[in-house]
Every structure is written in C-alpha cells, then in structure tokens.
Tab-separated table of C-alpha atoms and ligand atoms in Angstrom:
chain	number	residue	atom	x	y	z
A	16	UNK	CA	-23.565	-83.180	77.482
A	17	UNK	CA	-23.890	-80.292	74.969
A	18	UNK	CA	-24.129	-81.366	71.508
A	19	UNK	CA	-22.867	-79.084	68.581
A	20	UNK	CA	-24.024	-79.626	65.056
A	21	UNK	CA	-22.779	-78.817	61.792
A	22	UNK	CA	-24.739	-78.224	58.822
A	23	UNK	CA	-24.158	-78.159	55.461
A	24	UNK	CA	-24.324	-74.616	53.930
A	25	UNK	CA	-27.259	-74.273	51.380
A	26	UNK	CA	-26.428	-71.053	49.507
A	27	UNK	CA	-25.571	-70.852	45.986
A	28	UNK	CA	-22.104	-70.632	45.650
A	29	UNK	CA	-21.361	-71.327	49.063
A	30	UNK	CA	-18.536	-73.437	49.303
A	31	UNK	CA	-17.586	-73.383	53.035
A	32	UNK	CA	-18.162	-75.100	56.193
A	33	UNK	CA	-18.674	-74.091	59.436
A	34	UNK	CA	-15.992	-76.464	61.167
A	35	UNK	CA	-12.940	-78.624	59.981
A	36	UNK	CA	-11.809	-81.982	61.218
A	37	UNK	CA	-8.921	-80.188	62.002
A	38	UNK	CA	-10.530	-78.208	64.702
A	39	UNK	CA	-12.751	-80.783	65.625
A	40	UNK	CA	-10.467	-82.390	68.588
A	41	UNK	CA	-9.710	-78.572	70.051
A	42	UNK	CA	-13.681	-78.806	70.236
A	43	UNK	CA	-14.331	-81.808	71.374
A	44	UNK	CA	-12.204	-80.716	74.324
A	45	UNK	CA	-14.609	-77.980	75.623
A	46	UNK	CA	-16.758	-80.926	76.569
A	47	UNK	CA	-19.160	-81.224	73.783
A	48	UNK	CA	-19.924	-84.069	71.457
A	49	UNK	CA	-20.129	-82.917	67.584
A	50	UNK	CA	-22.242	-83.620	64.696
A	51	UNK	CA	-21.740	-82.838	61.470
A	52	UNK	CA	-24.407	-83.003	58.524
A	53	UNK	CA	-23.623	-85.965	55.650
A	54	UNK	CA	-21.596	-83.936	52.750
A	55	UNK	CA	-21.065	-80.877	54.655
A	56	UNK	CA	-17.334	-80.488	54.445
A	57	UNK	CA	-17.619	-81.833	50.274
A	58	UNK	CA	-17.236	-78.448	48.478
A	59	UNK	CA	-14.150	-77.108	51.113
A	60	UNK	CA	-12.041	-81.008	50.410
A	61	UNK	CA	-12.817	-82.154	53.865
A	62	UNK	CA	-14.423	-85.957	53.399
A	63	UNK	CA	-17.373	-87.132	55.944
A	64	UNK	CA	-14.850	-89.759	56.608
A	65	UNK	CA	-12.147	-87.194	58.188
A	66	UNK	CA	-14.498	-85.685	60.644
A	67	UNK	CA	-15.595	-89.163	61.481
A	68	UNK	CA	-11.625	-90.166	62.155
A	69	UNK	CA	-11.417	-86.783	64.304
A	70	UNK	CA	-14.239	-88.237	66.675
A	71	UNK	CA	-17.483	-86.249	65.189
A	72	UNK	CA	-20.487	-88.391	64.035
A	73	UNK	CA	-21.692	-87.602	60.409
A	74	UNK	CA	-25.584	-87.900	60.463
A	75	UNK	CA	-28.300	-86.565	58.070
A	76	UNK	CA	-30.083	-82.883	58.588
A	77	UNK	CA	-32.969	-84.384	60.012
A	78	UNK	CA	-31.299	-86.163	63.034
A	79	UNK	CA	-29.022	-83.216	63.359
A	80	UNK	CA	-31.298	-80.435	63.931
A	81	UNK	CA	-33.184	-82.444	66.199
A	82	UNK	CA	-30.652	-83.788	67.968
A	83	UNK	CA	-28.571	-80.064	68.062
A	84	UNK	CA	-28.574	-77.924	70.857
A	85	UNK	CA	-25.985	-75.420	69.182
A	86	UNK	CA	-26.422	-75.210	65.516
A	87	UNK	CA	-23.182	-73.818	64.041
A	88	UNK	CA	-23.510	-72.571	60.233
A	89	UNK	CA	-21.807	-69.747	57.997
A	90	UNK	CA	-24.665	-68.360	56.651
A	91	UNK	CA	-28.029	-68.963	58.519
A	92	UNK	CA	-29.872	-72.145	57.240
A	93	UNK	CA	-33.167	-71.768	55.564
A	94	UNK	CA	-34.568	-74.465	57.749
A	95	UNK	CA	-35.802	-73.101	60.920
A	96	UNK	CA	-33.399	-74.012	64.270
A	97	UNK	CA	-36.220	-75.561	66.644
A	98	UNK	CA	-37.044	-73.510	69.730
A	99	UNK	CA	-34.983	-72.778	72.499
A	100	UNK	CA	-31.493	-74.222	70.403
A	101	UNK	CA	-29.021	-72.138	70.064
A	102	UNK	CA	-27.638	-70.452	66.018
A	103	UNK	CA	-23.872	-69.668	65.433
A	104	UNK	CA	-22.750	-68.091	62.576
A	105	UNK	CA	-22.149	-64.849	60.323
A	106	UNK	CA	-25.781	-64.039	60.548
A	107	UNK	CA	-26.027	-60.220	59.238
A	108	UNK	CA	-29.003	-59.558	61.698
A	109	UNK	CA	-29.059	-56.177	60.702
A	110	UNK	CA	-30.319	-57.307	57.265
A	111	UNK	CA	-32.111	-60.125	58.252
A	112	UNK	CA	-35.133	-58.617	60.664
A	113	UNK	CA	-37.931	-61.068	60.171
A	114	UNK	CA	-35.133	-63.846	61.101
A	115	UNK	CA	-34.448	-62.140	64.017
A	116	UNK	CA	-37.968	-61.742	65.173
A	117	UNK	CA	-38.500	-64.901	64.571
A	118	UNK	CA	-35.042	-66.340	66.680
A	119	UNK	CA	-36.598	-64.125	69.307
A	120	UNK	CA	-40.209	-65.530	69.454
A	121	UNK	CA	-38.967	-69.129	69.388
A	122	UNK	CA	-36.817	-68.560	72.243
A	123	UNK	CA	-33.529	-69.335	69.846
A	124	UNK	CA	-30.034	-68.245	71.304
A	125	UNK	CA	-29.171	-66.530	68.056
A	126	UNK	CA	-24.985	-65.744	67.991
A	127	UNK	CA	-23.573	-64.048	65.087
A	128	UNK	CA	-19.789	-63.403	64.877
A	129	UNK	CA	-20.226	-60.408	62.592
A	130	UNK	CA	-21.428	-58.430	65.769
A	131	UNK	CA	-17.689	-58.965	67.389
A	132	UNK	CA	-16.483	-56.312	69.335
A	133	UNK	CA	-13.607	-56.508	67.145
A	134	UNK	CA	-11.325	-54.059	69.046
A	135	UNK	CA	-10.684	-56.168	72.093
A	136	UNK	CA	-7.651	-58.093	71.859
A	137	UNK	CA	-9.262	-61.467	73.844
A	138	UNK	CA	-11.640	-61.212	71.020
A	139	UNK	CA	-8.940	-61.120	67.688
A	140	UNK	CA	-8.994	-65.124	67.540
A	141	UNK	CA	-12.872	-64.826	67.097
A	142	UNK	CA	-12.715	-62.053	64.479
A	143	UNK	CA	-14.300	-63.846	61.080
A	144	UNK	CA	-15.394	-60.626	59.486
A	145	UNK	CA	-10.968	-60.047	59.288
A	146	UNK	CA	-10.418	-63.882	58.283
A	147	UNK	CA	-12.541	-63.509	55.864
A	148	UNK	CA	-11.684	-60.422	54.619
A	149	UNK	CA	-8.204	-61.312	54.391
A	150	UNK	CA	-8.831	-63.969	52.189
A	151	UNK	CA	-11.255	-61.774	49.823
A	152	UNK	CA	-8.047	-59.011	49.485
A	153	UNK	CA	-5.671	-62.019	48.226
A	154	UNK	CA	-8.209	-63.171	46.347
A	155	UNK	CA	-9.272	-60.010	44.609
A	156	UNK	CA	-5.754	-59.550	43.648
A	157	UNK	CA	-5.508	-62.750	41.841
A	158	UNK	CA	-9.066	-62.295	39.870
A	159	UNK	CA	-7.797	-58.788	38.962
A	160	UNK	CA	-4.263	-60.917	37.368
A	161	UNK	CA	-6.557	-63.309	36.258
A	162	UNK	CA	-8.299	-61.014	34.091
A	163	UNK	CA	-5.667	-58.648	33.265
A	164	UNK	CA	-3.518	-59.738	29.923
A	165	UNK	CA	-0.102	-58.178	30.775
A	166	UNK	CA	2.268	-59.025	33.793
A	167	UNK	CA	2.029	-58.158	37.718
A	168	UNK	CA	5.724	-57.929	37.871
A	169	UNK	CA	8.402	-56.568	35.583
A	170	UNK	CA	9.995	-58.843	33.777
A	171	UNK	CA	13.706	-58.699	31.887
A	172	UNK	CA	13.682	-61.625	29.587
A	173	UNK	CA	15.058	-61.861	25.802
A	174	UNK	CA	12.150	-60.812	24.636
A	175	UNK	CA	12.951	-57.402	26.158
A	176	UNK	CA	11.303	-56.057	29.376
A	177	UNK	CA	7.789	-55.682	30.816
A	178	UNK	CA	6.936	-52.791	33.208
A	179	UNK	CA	5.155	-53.608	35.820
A	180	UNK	CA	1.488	-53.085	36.523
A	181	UNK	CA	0.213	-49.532	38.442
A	182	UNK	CA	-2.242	-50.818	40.867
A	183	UNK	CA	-4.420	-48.750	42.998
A	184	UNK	CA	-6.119	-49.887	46.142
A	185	UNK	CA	-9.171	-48.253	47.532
A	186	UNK	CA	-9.991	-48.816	50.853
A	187	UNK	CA	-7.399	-50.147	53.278
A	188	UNK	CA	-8.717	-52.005	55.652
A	189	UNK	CA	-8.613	-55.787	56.680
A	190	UNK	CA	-8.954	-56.817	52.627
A	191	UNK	CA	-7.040	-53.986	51.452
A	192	UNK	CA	-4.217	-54.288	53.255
A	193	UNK	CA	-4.310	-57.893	52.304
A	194	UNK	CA	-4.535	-57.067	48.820
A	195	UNK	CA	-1.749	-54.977	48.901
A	196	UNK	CA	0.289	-57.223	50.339
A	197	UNK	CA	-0.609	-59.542	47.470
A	198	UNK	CA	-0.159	-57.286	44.891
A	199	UNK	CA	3.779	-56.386	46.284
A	200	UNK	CA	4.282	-60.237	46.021
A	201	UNK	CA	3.442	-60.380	42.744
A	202	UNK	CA	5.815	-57.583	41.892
A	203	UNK	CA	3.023	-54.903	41.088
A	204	UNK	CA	3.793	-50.819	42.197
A	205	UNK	CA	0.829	-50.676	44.831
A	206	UNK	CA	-0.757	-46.958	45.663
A	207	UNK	CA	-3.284	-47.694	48.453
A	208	UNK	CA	-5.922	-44.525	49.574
A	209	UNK	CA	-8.330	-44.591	52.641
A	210	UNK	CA	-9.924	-41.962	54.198
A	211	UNK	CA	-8.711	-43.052	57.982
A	212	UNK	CA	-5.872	-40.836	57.578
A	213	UNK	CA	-4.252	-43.498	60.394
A	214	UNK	CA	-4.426	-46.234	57.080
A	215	UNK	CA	-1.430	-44.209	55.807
A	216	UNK	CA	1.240	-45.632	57.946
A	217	UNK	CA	-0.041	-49.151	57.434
A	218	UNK	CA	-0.382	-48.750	54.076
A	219	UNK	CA	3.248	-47.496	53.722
A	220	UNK	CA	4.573	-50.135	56.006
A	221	UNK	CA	3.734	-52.877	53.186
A	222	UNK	CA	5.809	-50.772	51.009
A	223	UNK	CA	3.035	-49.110	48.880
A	224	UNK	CA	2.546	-45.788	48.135
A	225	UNK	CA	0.044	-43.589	49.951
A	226	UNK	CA	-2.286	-41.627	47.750
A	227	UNK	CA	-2.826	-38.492	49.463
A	228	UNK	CA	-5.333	-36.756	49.181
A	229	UNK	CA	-7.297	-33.472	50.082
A	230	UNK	CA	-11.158	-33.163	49.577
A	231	UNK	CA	-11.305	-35.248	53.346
A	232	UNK	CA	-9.850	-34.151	56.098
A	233	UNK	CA	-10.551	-37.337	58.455
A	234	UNK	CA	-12.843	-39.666	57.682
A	235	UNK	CA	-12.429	-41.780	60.700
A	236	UNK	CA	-15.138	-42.644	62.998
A	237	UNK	CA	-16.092	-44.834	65.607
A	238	UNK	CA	-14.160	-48.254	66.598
A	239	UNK	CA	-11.467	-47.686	64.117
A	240	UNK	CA	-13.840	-47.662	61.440
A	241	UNK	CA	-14.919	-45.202	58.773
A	242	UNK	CA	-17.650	-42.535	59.388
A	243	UNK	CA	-20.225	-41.676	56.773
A	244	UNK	CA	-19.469	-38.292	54.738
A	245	UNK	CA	-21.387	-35.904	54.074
A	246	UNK	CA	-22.876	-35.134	50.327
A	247	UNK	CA	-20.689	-32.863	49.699
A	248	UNK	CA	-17.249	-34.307	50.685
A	249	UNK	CA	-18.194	-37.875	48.881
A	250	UNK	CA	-18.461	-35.477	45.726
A	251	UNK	CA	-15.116	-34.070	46.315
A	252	UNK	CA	-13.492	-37.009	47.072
A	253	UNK	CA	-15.388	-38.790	44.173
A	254	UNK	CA	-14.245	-35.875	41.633
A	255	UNK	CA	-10.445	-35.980	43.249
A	256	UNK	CA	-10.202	-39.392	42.319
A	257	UNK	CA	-11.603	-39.242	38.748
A	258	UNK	CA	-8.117	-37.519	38.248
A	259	UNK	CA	-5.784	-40.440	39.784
A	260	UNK	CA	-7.983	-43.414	38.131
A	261	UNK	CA	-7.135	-42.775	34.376
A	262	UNK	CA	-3.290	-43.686	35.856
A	263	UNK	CA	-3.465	-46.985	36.910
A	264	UNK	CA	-3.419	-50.329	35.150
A	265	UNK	CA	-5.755	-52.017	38.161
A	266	UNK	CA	-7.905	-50.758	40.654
A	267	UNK	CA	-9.242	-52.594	43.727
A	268	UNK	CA	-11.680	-51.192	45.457
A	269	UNK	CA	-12.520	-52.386	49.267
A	270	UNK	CA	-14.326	-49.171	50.851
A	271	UNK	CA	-17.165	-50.017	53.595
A	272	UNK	CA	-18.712	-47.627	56.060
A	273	UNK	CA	-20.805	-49.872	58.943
A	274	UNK	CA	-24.584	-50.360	57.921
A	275	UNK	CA	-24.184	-48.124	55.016
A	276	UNK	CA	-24.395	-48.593	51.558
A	277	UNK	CA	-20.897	-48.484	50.436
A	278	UNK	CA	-19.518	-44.898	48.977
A	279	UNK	CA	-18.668	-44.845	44.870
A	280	UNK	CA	-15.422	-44.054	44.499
A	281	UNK	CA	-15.018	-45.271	40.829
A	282	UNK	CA	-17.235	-42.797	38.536
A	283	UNK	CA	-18.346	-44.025	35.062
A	284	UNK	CA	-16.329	-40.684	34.181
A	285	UNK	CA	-12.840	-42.084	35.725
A	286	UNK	CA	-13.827	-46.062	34.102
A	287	UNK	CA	-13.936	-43.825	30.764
A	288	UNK	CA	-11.012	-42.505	31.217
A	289	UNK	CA	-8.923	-45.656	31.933
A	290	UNK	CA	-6.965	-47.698	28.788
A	291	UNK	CA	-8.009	-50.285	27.190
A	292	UNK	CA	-6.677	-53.258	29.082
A	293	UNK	CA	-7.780	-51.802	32.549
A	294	UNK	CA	-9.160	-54.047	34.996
A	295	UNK	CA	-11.488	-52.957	38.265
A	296	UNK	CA	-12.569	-55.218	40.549
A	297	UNK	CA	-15.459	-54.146	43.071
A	298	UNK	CA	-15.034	-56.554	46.078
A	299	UNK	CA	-17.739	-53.998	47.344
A	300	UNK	CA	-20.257	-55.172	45.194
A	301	UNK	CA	-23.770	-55.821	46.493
A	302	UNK	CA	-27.606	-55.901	45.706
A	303	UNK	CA	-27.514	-52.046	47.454
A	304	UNK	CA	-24.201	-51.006	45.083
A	305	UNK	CA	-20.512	-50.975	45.340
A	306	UNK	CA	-17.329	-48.896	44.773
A	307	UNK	CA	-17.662	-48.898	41.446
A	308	UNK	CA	-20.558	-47.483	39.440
A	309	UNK	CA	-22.832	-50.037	37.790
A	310	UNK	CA	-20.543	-52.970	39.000
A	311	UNK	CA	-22.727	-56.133	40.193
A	312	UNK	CA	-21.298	-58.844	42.186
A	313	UNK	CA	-20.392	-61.860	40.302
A	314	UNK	CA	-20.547	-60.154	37.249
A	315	UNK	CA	-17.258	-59.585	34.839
A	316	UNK	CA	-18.077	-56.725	31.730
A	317	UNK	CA	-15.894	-55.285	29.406
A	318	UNK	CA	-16.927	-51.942	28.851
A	319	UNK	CA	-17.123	-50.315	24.968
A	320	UNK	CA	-13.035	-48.671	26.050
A	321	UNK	CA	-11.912	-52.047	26.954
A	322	UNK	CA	-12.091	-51.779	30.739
A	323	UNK	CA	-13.124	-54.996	32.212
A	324	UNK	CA	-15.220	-54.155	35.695
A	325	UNK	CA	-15.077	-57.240	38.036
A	326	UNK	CA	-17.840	-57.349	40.876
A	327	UNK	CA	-16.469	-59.428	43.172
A	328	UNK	CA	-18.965	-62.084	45.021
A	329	UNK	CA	-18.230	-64.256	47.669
A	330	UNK	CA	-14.221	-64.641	47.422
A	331	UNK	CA	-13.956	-66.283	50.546
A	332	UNK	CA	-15.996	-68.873	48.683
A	333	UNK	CA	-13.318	-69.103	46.235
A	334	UNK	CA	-10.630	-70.159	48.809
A	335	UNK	CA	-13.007	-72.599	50.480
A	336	UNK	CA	-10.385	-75.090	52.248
A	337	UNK	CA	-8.572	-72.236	54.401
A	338	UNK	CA	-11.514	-69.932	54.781
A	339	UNK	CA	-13.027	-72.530	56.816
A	340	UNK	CA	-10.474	-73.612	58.587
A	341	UNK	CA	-9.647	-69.916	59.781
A	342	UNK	CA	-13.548	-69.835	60.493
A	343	UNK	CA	-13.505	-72.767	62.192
A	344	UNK	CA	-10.836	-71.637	64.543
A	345	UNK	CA	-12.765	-68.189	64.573
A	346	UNK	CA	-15.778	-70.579	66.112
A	347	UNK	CA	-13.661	-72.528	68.164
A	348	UNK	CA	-12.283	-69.904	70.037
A	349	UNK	CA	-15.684	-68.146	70.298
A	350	UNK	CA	-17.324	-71.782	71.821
A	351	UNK	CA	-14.515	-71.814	74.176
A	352	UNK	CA	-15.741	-68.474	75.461
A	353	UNK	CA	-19.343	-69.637	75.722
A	354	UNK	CA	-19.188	-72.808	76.906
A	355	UNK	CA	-17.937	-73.915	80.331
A	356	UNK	CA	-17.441	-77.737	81.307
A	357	UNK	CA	-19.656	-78.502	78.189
A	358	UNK	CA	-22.257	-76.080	79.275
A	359	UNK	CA	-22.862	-73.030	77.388
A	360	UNK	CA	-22.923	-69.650	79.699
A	361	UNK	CA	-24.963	-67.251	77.820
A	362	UNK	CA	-24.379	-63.539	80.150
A	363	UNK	CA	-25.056	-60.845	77.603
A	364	UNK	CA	-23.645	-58.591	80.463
A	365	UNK	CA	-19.788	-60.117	79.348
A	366	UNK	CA	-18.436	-57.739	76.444
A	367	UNK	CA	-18.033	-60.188	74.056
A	368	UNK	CA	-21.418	-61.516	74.154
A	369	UNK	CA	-22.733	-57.835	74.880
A	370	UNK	CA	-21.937	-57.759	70.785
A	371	UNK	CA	-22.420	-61.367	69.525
A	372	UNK	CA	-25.530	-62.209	71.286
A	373	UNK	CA	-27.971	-61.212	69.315
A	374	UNK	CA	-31.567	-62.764	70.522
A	375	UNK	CA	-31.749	-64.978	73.635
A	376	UNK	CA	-34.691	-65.904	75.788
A	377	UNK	CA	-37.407	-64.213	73.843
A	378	UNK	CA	-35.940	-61.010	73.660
A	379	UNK	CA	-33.737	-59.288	70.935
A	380	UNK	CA	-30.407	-58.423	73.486
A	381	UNK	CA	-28.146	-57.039	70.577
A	382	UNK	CA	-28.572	-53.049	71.683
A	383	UNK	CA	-27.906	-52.213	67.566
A	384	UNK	CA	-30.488	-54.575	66.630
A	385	UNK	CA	-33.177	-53.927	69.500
A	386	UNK	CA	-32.211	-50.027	68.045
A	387	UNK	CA	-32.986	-50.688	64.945
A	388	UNK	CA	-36.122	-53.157	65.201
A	389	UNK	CA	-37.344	-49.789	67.806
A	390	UNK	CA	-36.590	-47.099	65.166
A	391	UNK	CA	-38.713	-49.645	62.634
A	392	UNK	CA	-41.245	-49.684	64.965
A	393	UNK	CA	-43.789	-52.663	65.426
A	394	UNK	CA	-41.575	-54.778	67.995
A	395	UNK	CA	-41.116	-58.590	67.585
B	409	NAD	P1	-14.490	-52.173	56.484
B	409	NAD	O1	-14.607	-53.458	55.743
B	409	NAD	O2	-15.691	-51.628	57.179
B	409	NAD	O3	-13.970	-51.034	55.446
B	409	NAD	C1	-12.830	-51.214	54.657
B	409	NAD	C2	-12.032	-49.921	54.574
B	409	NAD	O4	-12.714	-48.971	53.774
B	409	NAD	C3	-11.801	-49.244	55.916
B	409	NAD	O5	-10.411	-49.132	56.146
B	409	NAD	C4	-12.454	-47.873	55.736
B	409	NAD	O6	-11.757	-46.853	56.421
B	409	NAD	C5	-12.378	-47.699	54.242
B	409	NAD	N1	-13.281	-46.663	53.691
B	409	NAD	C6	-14.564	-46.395	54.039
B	409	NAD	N2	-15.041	-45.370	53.310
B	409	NAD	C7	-14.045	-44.982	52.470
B	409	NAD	C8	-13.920	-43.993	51.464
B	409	NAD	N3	-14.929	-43.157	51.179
B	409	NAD	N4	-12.742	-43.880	50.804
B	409	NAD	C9	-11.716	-44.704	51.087
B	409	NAD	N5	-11.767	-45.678	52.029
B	409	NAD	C10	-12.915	-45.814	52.715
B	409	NAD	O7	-13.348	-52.193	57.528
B	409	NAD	P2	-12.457	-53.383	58.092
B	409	NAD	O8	-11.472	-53.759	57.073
B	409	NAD	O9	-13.337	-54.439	58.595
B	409	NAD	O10	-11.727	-52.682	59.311
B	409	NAD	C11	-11.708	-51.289	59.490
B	409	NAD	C12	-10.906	-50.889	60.677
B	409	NAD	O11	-11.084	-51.723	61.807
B	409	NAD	C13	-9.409	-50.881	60.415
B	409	NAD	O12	-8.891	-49.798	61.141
B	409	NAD	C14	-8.947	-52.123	61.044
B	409	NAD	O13	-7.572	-52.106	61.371
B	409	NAD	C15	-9.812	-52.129	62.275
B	409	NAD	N6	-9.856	-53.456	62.858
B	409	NAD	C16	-9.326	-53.611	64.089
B	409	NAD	C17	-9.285	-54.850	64.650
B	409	NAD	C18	-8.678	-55.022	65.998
B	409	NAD	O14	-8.341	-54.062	66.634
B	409	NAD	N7	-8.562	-56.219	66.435
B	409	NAD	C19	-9.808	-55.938	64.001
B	409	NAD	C20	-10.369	-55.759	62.748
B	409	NAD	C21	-10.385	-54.495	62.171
C-alpha cells in the first residue's frame, strides 16, 4: 500500500499545512494510508488529535520521511526526501535549480502544483496557485482597511456622512478580481486596470469600474496570461498611471507576468502625489521587486506625505485554516489523478503531469525547467 506523509511546514511565517483532517477520509479512499508529522496542522487550528480521529497516524519527522513514499508539503522541506520517494507541493522549480538537480540525481518524483496547466477544466480542482491567490486578494483588501483610518463604505449616521473610499486595483487576475470583490462588499467604489484588455468585462461584471487606458494596446499573451512589454510601453503605461494614482484613497496592486520580475506600476512620483492618509499595498512584493517602487514584502512604511506602502508577504499565511483546506482539496484532487488503486501512475506523456511533473527517474521531465537548466548550461 502507498503511504502519504505530511510534514510540518518549516518556513518562517508559514502557517499552513499541506492536508486537513477534513480531506483526510476523501484520501484515504484512493487507497493510501496517511501520515502526518506531530504538530503539523498546530498553526492552521487543526489538532494531531483530529487527523488521528479521521484515520491518519500522527508520527514524528524521522519515522515519516522514512516511512513516506509520497511526501506532500507546501513549501519544499529543507530536509532532503530520500531517493526514489516521491515530493508534492508548490515547489517554484524555476527558482529553486540546485533542488531540482538534486530531486533529479536522487531519483525523487518531484510534483509541484505551481506547474498546472491551469487552462484545462479537469485540472481547475487542482489549481493552488488560484486558491491561493484568492485568498491573498481578500486578504489584501482587509490589510489595506486595516491600515487605512477612514471608512470602506459610506456611512449616514448622526454624526453626518462618510464618503466612501476610491480604491484602485492593479492587476486583475485570480487576486484581483478577488480583491475587488472584497472591496464592493465592504462598500468601497472599486476601479480595477489590467493590461489583458479581456480583464475588462470581468472586472465590470463585479460592478467596478474599468480604468481604461491607452499607452497598451494588448498586453495579453500566452495561456491567458500577461506578456512582457517592451521598455518603452512599461514607461508609458508607468507615466499614464502616475496621472490616475494621486485620485484614489487605496491602491492594490496584483500585476505578475510568468517568470518575470513583476512590472512597477506605482512610481515614487505617483506615491508623492497621493494624500496623506493613502494606503498601497504591494501583494507583488518580492526579494526581485514589486508593483510598487521600493515596497518590500512584509514591510509597512509611512512615507514623509503620509502614504503608508504595505508589501504584502505571504497572505495566504494569514488565512491559514481555509488556505489549507482549499490546498488540501487542491492535493486531493491532484492524488486522485496520480494514483490508481493506491498505486501512483507517474506518465509524464498525460497533460496534467506533462506540467506538474517536474523530475522523475533521474531526469528533469518539466520541458520549462529542462529549458531553462539547458539555456544555464552545465546539466544536472
Ligand atoms: P498572474 O498572477 O500571473 O497576474 C495577475 C494579473 O496581473 C494578470 O491578470 C495579468 O494580466 C496582470 N498584469 C500583468 N502585467 C500587468 C501590467 N503591466 N499592468 C496591469 N496588469 C498586469 O495571473 P493569474 O491571476 O494567476 O491569472 C492570469 C490569467 O489566467 C487570468 O486570465 C485568469 O483568468 C487565467 N486563469 C485561468 C484559469 C482557468 O482557465 N482555469 C485558471 C487560473 C487563471
């Protein structure tokens, strides 16, 4: 029988876990007995003693990853998988080289969801990158209100009446259109801009206002996702912007382009120019930049004009009890795919796996990964 094993996620600030007791059952059901690491559920409110009552044994790391022959994680673990097991997870291969050489020396099955062909519809119950987003764009919306010192909503009370906040939302994909979503709940007028021009009908549909604009004509590109631009246009658009910006109360910025860094969209020219009061959060914000200039993740400032810039870190963190449980189901329909009568079928030929199976039997089968470790040169 196949045994599945649970760890406990080791990253600072990491909150979630891989699999719920919840969701445990639904797995148990493909055939294969589960494991999950002492503690591992703690920081999301799931209790070793609820995966125990849903018929998975709690054991220490040790006997796990011993015992293991599918490891399933959120981020990868710092302690090596043992040869020939197999890794399940978000595990970013395309920043993470040296991992992947490594998954492919030691024979390790490595699986990461974030290489989902997201676009096939058999595939939507696996998608984690949109789970997750969607959590990040509701949460980004409440850190914003968190942090901003008027109301979302306008408000008639005795005390007279309180206009409601002008936010902006850059970027409307998975997370944007979650945050605008959010932001209508909470009463706020939402403008929403993307440079898919195919965003604007979704973006209208949530009953926000579509910022149109002309320095872009299309910015779409492959698999529904944004292409690249060039210099040029990312200066138009950039400059373009600078003159909406100073308007709004909130901005939320969500803008990713595939294995790039992500585009700037919020100058230190337009943060000058917004009122005191103003509050930006990057949920773009990495170690290689964000949407905003000089934003950092995790990091709240208040600049000299009063404009607090928010870069937003790992909000799915934030949420921990449903973003696992939406992860978990992401993994349990993904297992359900792989494994047959408790036996995993790896066939990197099948589409799904074509994208999520990313090193298996001493080679690197991803085709973007094996690209990218070629164009790097040196091999495994
Ligand atoms: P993402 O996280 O890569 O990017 C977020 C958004 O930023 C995208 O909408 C992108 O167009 C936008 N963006 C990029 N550069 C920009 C710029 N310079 N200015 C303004 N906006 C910019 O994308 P995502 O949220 O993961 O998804 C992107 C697309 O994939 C969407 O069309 C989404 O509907 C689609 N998608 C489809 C499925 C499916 O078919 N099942 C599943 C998930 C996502």
């Amino acid at each position: 029988m196949t045994t599945v094993g649970v760890v406990r996620e080791r990253a600072p600030g990491e909150r979630r876990v891989a699999m719920v007791p919840d969701v445990i059952g639904r797995l148990r059901s493909t055939g294969v007995e589960v494991l999950v690491e002492a503690g591992a559920g703690t920081a999301a409110w799931f209790p070793d003693e609820a995966y125990e009552k849903a018929g998975a044994q709690v054991v220490a790391a040790s006997e796990l990853y011993q015992a293991a022959d599918i490891v399933l994680c959120v981020s990868p673990p710092e302690q090596p998988v043992r040869d020939g097991q197999a890794l399940v997870g978000l595990l970013d291969p395309l920043r993470r080289l040296d991992a992947v050489r490594d998954w492919a020396r030691r024979g390790v099955t490595a699986v990461s969801l974030d290489q989902l062909p997201r676009t096939l519809s058999r595939a939507q119950a696996m998608d984690a990158l949109s789970s997750q987003a969607t959590i990040a764009g509701y949460r980004a919306v409440l850190v914003a209100a968190g942090a901003y010192s008027r109301y979302f909503p306008m408000l008639t009370t005795a005390a007279g009446t309180s206009t409601p906040a002008k936010v902006l939302i850059l970027g409307a994909g998975v997370a944007g259109l979650s945050a605008i979503g959010t932001a209508r709940r909470l009463g706020a007028v939402v403008t929403a801009y993307d440079v898919r021009p195919q965003a604007k009908g979704e973006v209208e549909s949530l009953g926000a206002k579509f910022l149109e604009l002309t320095s872009v004509e299309s910015g779409a590109g492959d698999g529904g996702y944004a292409r690249a631009l060039t210099g040029a246009e990312q200066q138009a658009l950039q400059e373009e912007l600078d003159r909406h910006i100073e308007r709004f109360d909130v901005v939320i910025t969500t803008a990713q382009v595939p294995g790039r860094r992500p585009p700037v969209l919020v100058s230190a020219g337009a943060l000058a120019g917004m009122g005191p009061g103003s509050v930006v959060v990057d949920l773009a914000a990495s170690e290689l930049g964000g949407n905003v200039e000089g934003s950092e993740p995790e990091q709240a400032v208040v600049r000299d004009n009063g404009v607090t810039v928010i870069g937003a870190g790992n909000l799915p963190a934030s949420m921990a009890t449903a973003a696992s449980t939406a992860y978990a189901r992401n993994l349990n329909a993904l297992l359900a795919h792989l494994v047959r009568d408790g036996v995993p079928h790896i066939d990197p030929a099948d589409e799904i796996q074509a994208g999520v199976v990313i090193t298996h039997q001493g080679s690197v089968v991803n085709p973007a990964v094996a690209n990218l470790l070629d164009a790097l040169g040196g091999g495994l």
